[in-house]
Amino acid sequence: MERDAVCGMNVDPDKAAAKVEHALKTYYFCAPACAERFQQAPETYLSDSENRGASGLLSLQMPAPSSRTGAAVAPAPQSAGHSAHHRPAAHNEIHPAASSATRAPATANPTQARYTCPMHPQIVQLGPGACPICGMALEPLDVLAEVDADPEYDSMRLRFWVSAALSVPVLLIAMLGETMGLRLAPATRNWIELALATPVVLWGGWPFFQRFWASLVNRSPNMFTLIGLGTGAAYLDSVVATVFPQVVPASLRDIQGAAPVYFEAAAAITTLVLLGQVLELRARQSTSGAIRALLNLAPQQAHLVYFEGNERDVTLQQVHPGDHLRVKPGEHVPVDGTIREGASAVDESMVSGEAMPVEKGPGDKVIGGTLNASGSFVMEAERVGSETMLAQIVKLVSAAQRSRAPMQRLVDKVASYFVPAVIAAAVLAFLGWFLFGPEPRFAHALVAAVAVLIIACPCALGLATPMSIMVAVGRGAHAGVLIRNAEALEMLAKVDTLVVDKTGTLTEGKPRLASMQVFEESAFPKDALLSLAASLERSSEHPLARAIVHAANEKDLPLAGVSEFRATPGGGVAGRVAGKMVLAGTKAFLRQNGVDLAPEEQGTSMVQQSPAMTPIYVAIDGRLAAVLALRDQIKPSTPEALHALRMDGMRVVMLTGDRFETARQLGDQLGIQEVEAEVQPQQKAEIVKRMRSQARVVAMAGDGINDAPALATADVGIAMGTGTDVAIESAGITLVKGDLRGIVRARRLSRATIRNIRQNLAFAFLYNTLGIPIAAGVFYPFFGWLLSPMLASAAMSFSSVSVIANALRLRKWQL
């Protein structure tokens, strides 16, 4: 078997839905959607796959329930027929390389952290730098690097302040020298300007020239191609005019015989571009505030309870699973675990988006980073370090902020043609002014060409999409909506059909044994039969299995060992308990195993009277013994969420493996008209694929392993945060609380983000459409309009800052 690098599913190469060749290796996928995502950014998924390790998948749940109808992903010690319905609990290992949110002191050398380009995720290198394709500053790929100082920002800020200090006197001498009473000979003035401007252009602007050269070497023209050409042309022309004035034609000199220089323009342009870079990097730092805020939620210390109730403070690195920790009022919960003593109200808004504290008592789960609002309690640590929900939320948010929206591909394509077109426009402007312009023609021609190159820098165009995505992902994380990639965020706004699983999605996923019908009580007493069924089911984490085990535990019934165990996905389980062959599962499963169902079919069964219940048929030694009826409660938030989605024009379809009668009654209660019931795990993805073939944009919401293929097949996969790790890995969006109202929030965020991106793109295109003709002097014959390179540089920086400011508005968006 091969592992799907995107969702983590095991895939048979002979039956794989898709395969992709990359780096001389073939990768296999469970669904075409996974293959498409892999092709867009293979290095990102391969890196994630390495971090997951060979034995574990990233998970956000506590603990992760499996799906009764799930595909076989069980650990090796189990039999081949052992489905996910009966896999052991230990399935949430995290590779040691996975990131940690324990806020350890940042002692790692930042140059050893991995950096990547937000616009070109295939670019990954050790240490900070610039993207060789677009020139944009690289961002940390490793989550912990987010808390370190940004060396790129520090470098640009230093270069800006030094350049500004040197550029001001250059501007004063060049533009206001005579007004201020500076009587300098032209040659002397030029040499002073050369001395002041050279450090600005060659040292302050050195990063821009490096990126300019990289754009030529990589044949990838970008904004730094234009900046390098513009400032380089202005500076070199001025150096020649200063050092070798005799080579400048007399027709280009002023009345005093001095050759024109543009040191003030070159220095001012460099300084203004540096200012734009500083503002951009600072704004991008603020968009990572979501990650920093999440990292800061985990306390640095915990109160360890040891022998006879004594306590001592330890760092989070010293906390291990099984340790008992005391959490006092007003403190943040240090790690994920279970309350053993005491009770309190816990504010879980950081993971659920809900402001109301949740009452917690012994046996309840608590999440690291949440706030203990009132009482004191003792908890048992279960997940620490990189295994905590907080750490994995941080990893998802960090990865999503670097992902690219499909809209960005169009922008990239436009930019690839835009830069050569700008260079051509600059050449035409130069020729037009040199051949037909007023004297001094060369001076006017050079100024016009440089102004065109500077004002047309597509930095605003390049920032329009990534900035909005970065801010939106951080905003979603604070609302309990984790966005895995930009594609899912963009596509969610277009979704018109929502397919929802039943158990764990519409319902709480915590069924209870409501009643039990025994057919031969004289041969099989009720308690003895329940004990046999619970003994068979207790190795499973599936909600139906847990309900049967819970019912037996409530009666203090003894549970025996199981041998000859086997399981059938979507059917049931069988095994030998106390010398008897016991089967538990669906009616079809028992019939396939030769069990006579006449006792149930001939009479009026309890299940026929209560179609809302889910039946588990139990047979002992080939004879039908009982039907266990389980009932699952609808989540309190489900009706409100479905109403809001329908009002938004969403078509809602229920897709479940449960009985049609049970699903239909639940659908009637919730107002769901379309119900697909008794669906096998392998059929769910086919149904989603069929809906997509009908020109519908489909989102799938589910929580089980059996939902993973359908989640990957849908245009947008939405996983419940309380679900299984495989489901979460297959989805583009995760609702941390498992509340369908999160879909409503996510759609509002998606629409706001798309609207914000369109505003940014419209502004960037409008700016360049108007700016280039003005800079080229097209309007000079009519209105006398000319634009100096300095004003062009200021306008270029202003456009970038405007795009960033507009994107940052999403942080305040009400969801």
mmCIF file of C-alpha atoms in Angstrom, residues 127-426:
data_model
loop_
_atom_site.group_PDB
_atom_site.id
_atom_site.type_symbol
_atom_site.label_atom_id
_atom_site.label_comp_id
_atom_site.label_asym_id
_atom_site.label_seq_id
_atom_site.Cartn_x
_atom_site.Cartn_y
_atom_site.Cartn_z
ATOM 1 C CA GLY A 127 17.346 30.995 6.323
ATOM 2 C CA PRO A 128 15.689 34.224 5.154
ATOM 3 C CA GLY A 129 16.073 35.675 1.696
ATOM 4 C CA ALA A 130 14.157 36.667 -1.410
ATOM 5 C CA CYS A 131 12.154 34.542 -3.838
ATOM 6 C CA PRO A 132 14.111 34.051 -7.086
ATOM 7 C CA ILE A 133 10.861 34.123 -9.050
ATOM 8 C CA CYS A 134 8.986 37.166 -7.742
ATOM 9 C CA GLY A 135 11.553 38.789 -5.449
ATOM 10 C CA MET A 136 9.207 38.824 -2.448
ATOM 11 C CA ALA A 137 10.765 38.331 0.981
ATOM 12 C CA LEU A 138 10.548 34.714 2.114
ATOM 13 C CA GLU A 139 8.543 33.807 5.194
ATOM 14 C CA PRO A 140 9.225 31.207 7.918
ATOM 15 C CA LEU A 141 7.939 27.744 7.043
ATOM 16 C CA ASP A 142 8.442 26.360 10.542
ATOM 17 C CA VAL A 143 5.894 27.524 13.058
ATOM 18 C CA LEU A 144 8.327 28.261 15.877
ATOM 19 C CA ALA A 145 10.232 30.622 13.597
ATOM 20 C CA GLU A 146 7.152 32.832 13.691
ATOM 21 C CA VAL A 147 8.064 33.967 17.205
ATOM 22 C CA ASP A 148 11.609 34.940 16.286
ATOM 23 C CA ALA A 149 12.623 38.422 15.136
ATOM 24 C CA ASP A 150 12.306 38.918 11.393
ATOM 25 C CA PRO A 151 15.853 39.516 10.056
ATOM 26 C CA GLU A 152 14.500 40.780 6.728
ATOM 27 C CA TYR A 153 12.441 43.453 8.472
ATOM 28 C CA ASP A 154 15.356 44.499 10.699
ATOM 29 C CA SER A 155 17.693 44.747 7.697
ATOM 30 C CA MET A 156 15.255 46.787 5.590
ATOM 31 C CA ARG A 157 14.502 49.110 8.494
ATOM 32 C CA LEU A 158 18.214 49.825 9.075
ATOM 33 C CA ARG A 159 18.792 50.418 5.353
ATOM 34 C CA PHE A 160 15.786 52.751 5.231
ATOM 35 C CA TRP A 161 16.864 54.979 8.124
ATOM 36 C CA VAL A 162 20.449 55.276 6.878
ATOM 37 C CA SER A 163 19.263 55.941 3.328
ATOM 38 C CA ALA A 164 16.722 58.514 4.504
ATOM 39 C CA ALA A 165 19.423 60.369 6.479
ATOM 40 C CA LEU A 166 21.611 60.569 3.350
ATOM 41 C CA SER A 167 18.803 61.243 0.852
ATOM 42 C CA VAL A 168 17.442 64.328 2.619
ATOM 43 C CA PRO A 169 20.610 66.428 2.059
ATOM 44 C CA VAL A 170 20.811 65.204 -1.559
ATOM 45 C CA LEU A 171 17.262 66.440 -2.152
ATOM 46 C CA LEU A 172 17.932 69.749 -0.399
ATOM 47 C CA ILE A 173 21.090 70.417 -2.408
ATOM 48 C CA ALA A 174 19.557 69.416 -5.733
ATOM 49 C CA MET A 175 16.191 71.124 -5.377
ATOM 50 C CA LEU A 176 16.643 73.929 -2.849
ATOM 51 C CA GLY A 177 20.392 74.569 -2.912
ATOM 52 C CA GLU A 178 20.306 78.051 -4.397
ATOM 53 C CA THR A 179 17.230 79.037 -2.412
ATOM 54 C CA MET A 180 19.053 78.076 0.793
ATOM 55 C CA GLY A 181 22.070 80.167 -0.213
ATOM 56 C CA LEU A 182 24.370 77.307 -1.200
ATOM 57 C CA ARG A 183 26.557 78.805 -3.932
ATOM 58 C CA LEU A 184 28.218 75.684 -5.302
ATOM 59 C CA ALA A 185 29.799 75.139 -8.667
ATOM 60 C CA PRO A 186 27.841 72.571 -10.738
ATOM 61 C CA ALA A 187 30.750 70.106 -10.738
ATOM 62 C CA THR A 188 31.204 70.448 -6.956
ATOM 63 C CA ARG A 189 27.490 69.987 -6.366
ATOM 64 C CA ASN A 190 27.486 66.833 -8.526
ATOM 65 C CA TRP A 191 30.414 65.332 -6.603
ATOM 66 C CA ILE A 192 28.729 66.011 -3.246
ATOM 67 C CA GLU A 193 25.520 64.408 -4.468
ATOM 68 C CA LEU A 194 27.512 61.440 -5.785
ATOM 69 C CA ALA A 195 29.159 60.946 -2.375
ATOM 70 C CA LEU A 196 25.809 61.082 -0.559
ATOM 71 C CA ALA A 197 23.752 59.081 -3.048
ATOM 72 C CA THR A 198 26.225 56.249 -3.669
ATOM 73 C CA PRO A 199 25.741 54.556 -0.220
ATOM 74 C CA VAL A 200 21.972 54.909 -0.644
ATOM 75 C CA VAL A 201 21.825 53.330 -4.076
ATOM 76 C CA LEU A 202 24.582 50.722 -3.751
ATOM 77 C CA TRP A 203 24.157 49.747 -0.082
ATOM 78 C CA GLY A 204 20.567 50.705 0.697
ATOM 79 C CA GLY A 205 19.330 49.436 -2.659
ATOM 80 C CA TRP A 206 21.647 46.412 -2.836
ATOM 81 C CA PRO A 207 18.827 43.907 -2.017
ATOM 82 C CA PHE A 208 16.838 45.313 -4.937
ATOM 83 C CA PHE A 209 19.755 44.914 -7.349
ATOM 84 C CA GLN A 210 20.260 41.338 -6.112
ATOM 85 C CA ARG A 211 16.618 40.584 -6.860
ATOM 86 C CA PHE A 212 16.905 42.419 -10.175
ATOM 87 C CA TRP A 213 19.827 40.194 -11.177
ATOM 88 C CA ALA A 214 18.008 37.047 -9.962
ATOM 89 C CA SER A 215 15.015 37.987 -12.119
ATOM 90 C CA LEU A 216 17.296 38.132 -15.170
ATOM 91 C CA VAL A 217 19.115 34.883 -14.344
ATOM 92 C CA ASN A 218 15.849 33.050 -13.701
ATOM 93 C CA ARG A 219 14.120 34.729 -16.652
ATOM 94 C CA SER A 220 11.344 35.754 -14.307
ATOM 95 C CA PRO A 221 10.732 39.523 -14.674
ATOM 96 C CA ASN A 222 9.101 41.077 -11.610
ATOM 97 C CA MET A 223 8.758 44.381 -9.785
ATOM 98 C CA PHE A 224 12.472 44.405 -8.922
ATOM 99 C CA THR A 225 13.324 44.157 -12.610
ATOM 100 C CA LEU A 226 11.668 47.530 -13.057
ATOM 101 C CA ILE A 227 13.161 49.024 -9.887
ATOM 102 C CA GLY A 228 16.659 47.857 -10.832
ATOM 103 C CA LEU A 229 16.385 49.220 -14.359
ATOM 104 C CA GLY A 230 14.945 52.558 -13.229
ATOM 105 C CA THR A 231 17.295 53.395 -10.372
ATOM 106 C CA GLY A 232 20.276 51.812 -12.109
ATOM 107 C CA ALA A 233 19.731 53.893 -15.262
ATOM 108 C CA ALA A 234 19.314 57.138 -13.293
ATOM 109 C CA TYR A 235 22.369 56.461 -11.104
ATOM 110 C CA LEU A 236 24.731 55.284 -13.858
ATOM 111 C CA ASP A 237 23.829 58.177 -16.134
ATOM 112 C CA SER A 238 24.523 60.581 -13.273
ATOM 113 C CA VAL A 239 27.869 58.927 -12.420
ATOM 114 C CA VAL A 240 29.028 59.231 -16.030
ATOM 115 C CA ALA A 241 27.922 62.871 -16.159
ATOM 116 C CA THR A 242 29.863 63.597 -12.943
ATOM 117 C CA VAL A 243 33.072 61.616 -13.480
ATOM 118 C CA PHE A 244 33.334 62.008 -17.278
ATOM 119 C CA PRO A 245 31.391 65.194 -18.108
ATOM 120 C CA GLN A 246 33.248 65.526 -21.409
ATOM 121 C CA VAL A 247 31.438 62.518 -22.890
ATOM 122 C CA VAL A 248 28.041 64.219 -22.474
ATOM 123 C CA PRO A 249 27.020 66.015 -25.697
ATOM 124 C CA ALA A 250 26.955 69.829 -25.439
ATOM 125 C CA SER A 251 23.316 69.831 -26.485
ATOM 126 C CA LEU A 252 22.402 68.022 -23.251
ATOM 127 C CA ARG A 253 24.211 70.444 -20.919
ATOM 128 C CA ASP A 254 22.703 73.465 -19.180
ATOM 129 C CA ILE A 255 23.628 77.104 -19.779
ATOM 130 C CA GLN A 256 26.564 76.759 -17.350
ATOM 131 C CA GLY A 257 27.879 73.752 -19.300
ATOM 132 C CA ALA A 258 27.026 71.209 -16.570
ATOM 133 C CA ALA A 259 25.618 67.819 -17.490
ATOM 134 C CA PRO A 260 22.278 66.958 -15.853
ATOM 135 C CA VAL A 261 22.375 64.424 -12.987
ATOM 136 C CA TYR A 262 19.596 62.498 -11.242
ATOM 137 C CA PHE A 263 21.259 61.485 -7.965
ATOM 138 C CA GLU A 264 18.355 62.948 -5.996
ATOM 139 C CA ALA A 265 15.903 60.855 -8.015
ATOM 140 C CA ALA A 266 17.926 57.624 -7.632
ATOM 141 C CA ALA A 267 18.399 58.186 -3.874
ATOM 142 C CA ALA A 268 14.809 59.222 -3.247
ATOM 143 C CA ILE A 269 13.433 56.299 -5.262
ATOM 144 C CA THR A 270 15.623 53.824 -3.356
ATOM 145 C CA THR A 271 14.591 55.320 -0.004
ATOM 146 C CA LEU A 272 10.889 55.303 -0.880
ATOM 147 C CA VAL A 273 11.059 51.695 -2.103
ATOM 148 C CA LEU A 274 12.811 50.787 1.154
ATOM 149 C CA LEU A 275 10.011 52.540 3.041
ATOM 150 C CA GLY A 276 7.471 50.514 1.078
ATOM 151 C CA GLN A 277 9.329 47.296 1.916
ATOM 152 C CA VAL A 278 9.470 48.210 5.627
ATOM 153 C CA LEU A 279 5.746 48.972 5.717
ATOM 154 C CA GLU A 280 4.952 45.804 3.778
ATOM 155 C CA LEU A 281 7.074 43.564 6.030
ATOM 156 C CA ARG A 282 5.638 45.212 9.130
ATOM 157 C CA ALA A 283 2.102 44.664 7.869
ATOM 158 C CA ARG A 284 2.866 41.065 7.002
ATOM 159 C CA GLN A 285 4.179 40.616 10.526
ATOM 160 C CA SER A 286 0.883 41.890 11.870
ATOM 161 C CA THR A 287 -1.015 39.372 9.712
ATOM 162 C CA SER A 288 0.937 36.658 11.528
ATOM 163 C CA GLY A 289 -0.441 38.058 14.765
ATOM 164 C CA ALA A 290 -3.015 35.258 14.759
ATOM 165 C CA ILE A 291 -0.207 32.719 15.072
ATOM 166 C CA ARG A 292 1.594 34.695 17.739
ATOM 167 C CA ALA A 293 -1.629 35.200 19.680
ATOM 168 C CA LEU A 294 -2.317 31.462 19.566
ATOM 169 C CA LEU A 295 1.227 30.604 20.647
ATOM 170 C CA ASN A 296 0.937 33.042 23.546
ATOM 171 C CA LEU A 297 -2.212 31.331 24.830
ATOM 172 C CA ALA A 298 -0.210 28.427 26.258
ATOM 173 C CA PRO A 299 1.298 29.293 29.664
ATOM 174 C CA GLN A 300 5.027 28.841 30.160
ATOM 175 C CA GLN A 301 4.619 26.889 33.399
ATOM 176 C CA ALA A 302 2.283 24.326 34.955
ATOM 177 C CA HIS A 303 1.519 23.333 38.555
ATOM 178 C CA LEU A 304 2.566 19.674 38.852
ATOM 179 C CA VAL A 305 0.723 17.703 41.549
ATOM 180 C CA TYR A 306 2.794 14.831 42.952
ATOM 181 C CA PHE A 307 3.070 12.760 46.142
ATOM 182 C CA GLU A 308 0.229 13.373 48.662
ATOM 183 C CA GLY A 309 -1.065 16.458 46.885
ATOM 184 C CA ASN A 310 2.171 18.439 46.962
ATOM 185 C CA GLU A 311 2.717 20.872 44.109
ATOM 186 C CA ARG A 312 5.646 22.427 42.297
ATOM 187 C CA ASP A 313 5.948 24.589 39.203
ATOM 188 C CA VAL A 314 7.505 23.029 36.114
ATOM 189 C CA THR A 315 8.023 24.211 32.542
ATOM 190 C CA LEU A 316 5.800 22.781 29.841
ATOM 191 C CA GLN A 317 8.777 20.858 28.470
ATOM 192 C CA GLN A 318 8.809 18.899 31.755
ATOM 193 C CA VAL A 319 5.137 17.873 31.510
ATOM 194 C CA HIS A 320 4.510 14.310 30.318
ATOM 195 C CA PRO A 321 1.327 12.367 29.526
ATOM 196 C CA GLY A 322 -0.153 11.003 32.743
ATOM 197 C CA ASP A 323 1.053 13.886 34.940
ATOM 198 C CA HIS A 324 -1.515 15.532 37.180
ATOM 199 C CA LEU A 325 -1.647 19.329 36.931
ATOM 200 C CA ARG A 326 -3.574 21.873 38.963
ATOM 201 C CA VAL A 327 -5.204 24.748 37.070
ATOM 202 C CA LYS A 328 -6.194 27.730 39.187
ATOM 203 C CA PRO A 329 -8.857 30.378 38.448
ATOM 204 C CA GLY A 330 -7.781 32.869 35.800
ATOM 205 C CA GLU A 331 -5.024 30.623 34.424
ATOM 206 C CA HIS A 332 -4.749 29.097 30.982
ATOM 207 C CA VAL A 333 -4.947 25.315 30.728
ATOM 208 C CA PRO A 334 -1.349 24.174 30.042
ATOM 209 C CA VAL A 335 -1.931 21.059 27.875
ATOM 210 C CA ASP A 336 -4.742 18.855 26.587
ATOM 211 C CA GLY A 337 -6.186 16.411 29.090
ATOM 212 C CA THR A 338 -9.073 15.273 31.300
ATOM 213 C CA ILE A 339 -10.343 16.749 34.573
ATOM 214 C CA ARG A 340 -9.914 14.321 37.494
ATOM 215 C CA GLU A 341 -10.881 16.524 40.451
ATOM 216 C CA GLY A 342 -12.860 19.724 40.840
ATOM 217 C CA ALA A 343 -15.045 21.674 38.430
ATOM 218 C CA SER A 344 -14.988 24.994 36.650
ATOM 219 C CA ALA A 345 -16.282 27.053 33.747
ATOM 220 C CA VAL A 346 -13.745 27.107 30.920
ATOM 221 C CA ASP A 347 -13.611 29.778 28.231
ATOM 222 C CA GLU A 348 -13.008 27.868 24.970
ATOM 223 C CA SER A 349 -13.569 30.823 22.650
ATOM 224 C CA MET A 350 -10.052 30.527 21.234
ATOM 225 C CA VAL A 351 -10.928 27.202 19.585
ATOM 226 C CA SER A 352 -14.687 27.412 19.168
ATOM 227 C CA GLY A 353 -15.378 31.098 18.636
ATOM 228 C CA GLU A 354 -18.115 30.904 21.301
ATOM 229 C CA ALA A 355 -17.867 33.539 24.032
ATOM 230 C CA MET A 356 -19.873 31.643 26.693
ATOM 231 C CA PRO A 357 -17.739 29.545 29.108
ATOM 232 C CA VAL A 358 -18.421 25.798 29.178
ATOM 233 C CA GLU A 359 -19.056 24.020 32.470
ATOM 234 C CA LYS A 360 -16.512 21.246 33.067
ATOM 235 C CA GLY A 361 -16.301 18.522 35.684
ATOM 236 C CA PRO A 362 -14.541 15.192 36.345
ATOM 237 C CA GLY A 363 -14.212 13.176 33.129
ATOM 238 C CA ASP A 364 -14.564 16.186 30.827
ATOM 239 C CA LYS A 365 -11.864 17.073 28.329
ATOM 240 C CA VAL A 366 -9.996 20.375 28.488
ATOM 241 C CA ILE A 367 -7.866 21.939 25.779
ATOM 242 C CA GLY A 368 -4.474 23.535 26.247
ATOM 243 C CA GLY A 369 -4.583 27.310 25.903
ATOM 244 C CA THR A 370 -8.225 27.713 26.984
ATOM 245 C CA LEU A 371 -8.944 29.942 29.983
ATOM 246 C CA ASN A 372 -10.083 28.594 33.347
ATOM 247 C CA ALA A 373 -12.678 31.202 34.256
ATOM 248 C CA SER A 374 -13.737 30.303 37.791
ATOM 249 C CA GLY A 375 -13.021 27.191 39.879
ATOM 250 C CA SER A 376 -9.856 25.192 40.471
ATOM 251 C CA PHE A 377 -9.375 21.656 39.163
ATOM 252 C CA VAL A 378 -6.794 18.916 38.786
ATOM 253 C CA MET A 379 -6.347 17.497 35.298
ATOM 254 C CA GLU A 380 -4.455 14.559 33.857
ATOM 255 C CA ALA A 381 -2.172 15.519 30.965
ATOM 256 C CA GLU A 382 -2.824 13.510 27.816
ATOM 257 C CA ARG A 383 -1.366 15.469 24.906
ATOM 258 C CA VAL A 384 1.673 17.663 25.326
ATOM 259 C CA GLY A 385 4.032 19.634 23.102
ATOM 260 C CA SER A 386 3.394 19.208 19.404
ATOM 261 C CA GLU A 387 0.448 16.876 20.058
ATOM 262 C CA THR A 388 -1.806 19.512 21.622
ATOM 263 C CA MET A 389 -4.724 20.903 19.712
ATOM 264 C CA LEU A 390 -3.224 24.384 20.018
ATOM 265 C CA ALA A 391 0.037 23.285 18.360
ATOM 266 C CA GLN A 392 -1.810 21.709 15.488
ATOM 267 C CA ILE A 393 -4.105 24.709 15.032
ATOM 268 C CA VAL A 394 -0.985 26.872 14.790
ATOM 269 C CA LYS A 395 0.499 24.545 12.149
ATOM 270 C CA LEU A 396 -2.675 24.608 10.055
ATOM 271 C CA VAL A 397 -2.995 28.391 10.242
ATOM 272 C CA SER A 398 0.659 28.880 9.327
ATOM 273 C CA ALA A 399 0.406 26.574 6.299
ATOM 274 C CA ALA A 400 -2.872 28.112 5.122
ATOM 275 C CA GLN A 401 -1.479 31.647 5.240
ATOM 276 C CA ARG A 402 1.209 30.597 2.779
ATOM 277 C CA SER A 403 -1.147 28.848 0.363
ATOM 278 C CA ARG A 404 -2.306 30.413 -2.905
ATOM 279 C CA ALA A 405 -5.838 31.051 -4.080
ATOM 280 C CA PRO A 406 -6.804 30.013 -7.644
ATOM 281 C CA MET A 407 -7.403 33.712 -8.347
ATOM 282 C CA GLN A 408 -3.673 34.249 -7.784
ATOM 283 C CA ARG A 409 -2.842 32.130 -10.843
ATOM 284 C CA LEU A 410 -4.597 34.653 -13.070
ATOM 285 C CA VAL A 411 -2.684 37.478 -11.388
ATOM 286 C CA ASP A 412 0.613 35.654 -11.907
ATOM 287 C CA LYS A 413 -0.161 35.121 -15.584
ATOM 288 C CA VAL A 414 -1.020 38.804 -16.057
ATOM 289 C CA ALA A 415 2.154 39.865 -14.223
ATOM 290 C CA SER A 416 4.314 37.618 -16.436
ATOM 291 C CA TYR A 417 3.215 39.679 -19.468
ATOM 292 C CA PHE A 418 2.950 42.951 -17.593
ATOM 293 C CA VAL A 419 6.653 43.485 -16.802
ATOM 294 C CA PRO A 420 7.886 43.054 -20.416
ATOM 295 C CA ALA A 421 5.070 45.356 -21.546
ATOM 296 C CA VAL A 422 6.213 48.011 -19.052
ATOM 297 C CA ILE A 423 9.814 47.786 -20.275
ATOM 298 C CA ALA A 424 8.549 48.216 -23.827
ATOM 299 C CA ALA A 425 6.494 51.244 -22.722
ATOM 300 C CA ALA A 426 9.574 52.755 -21.046
#
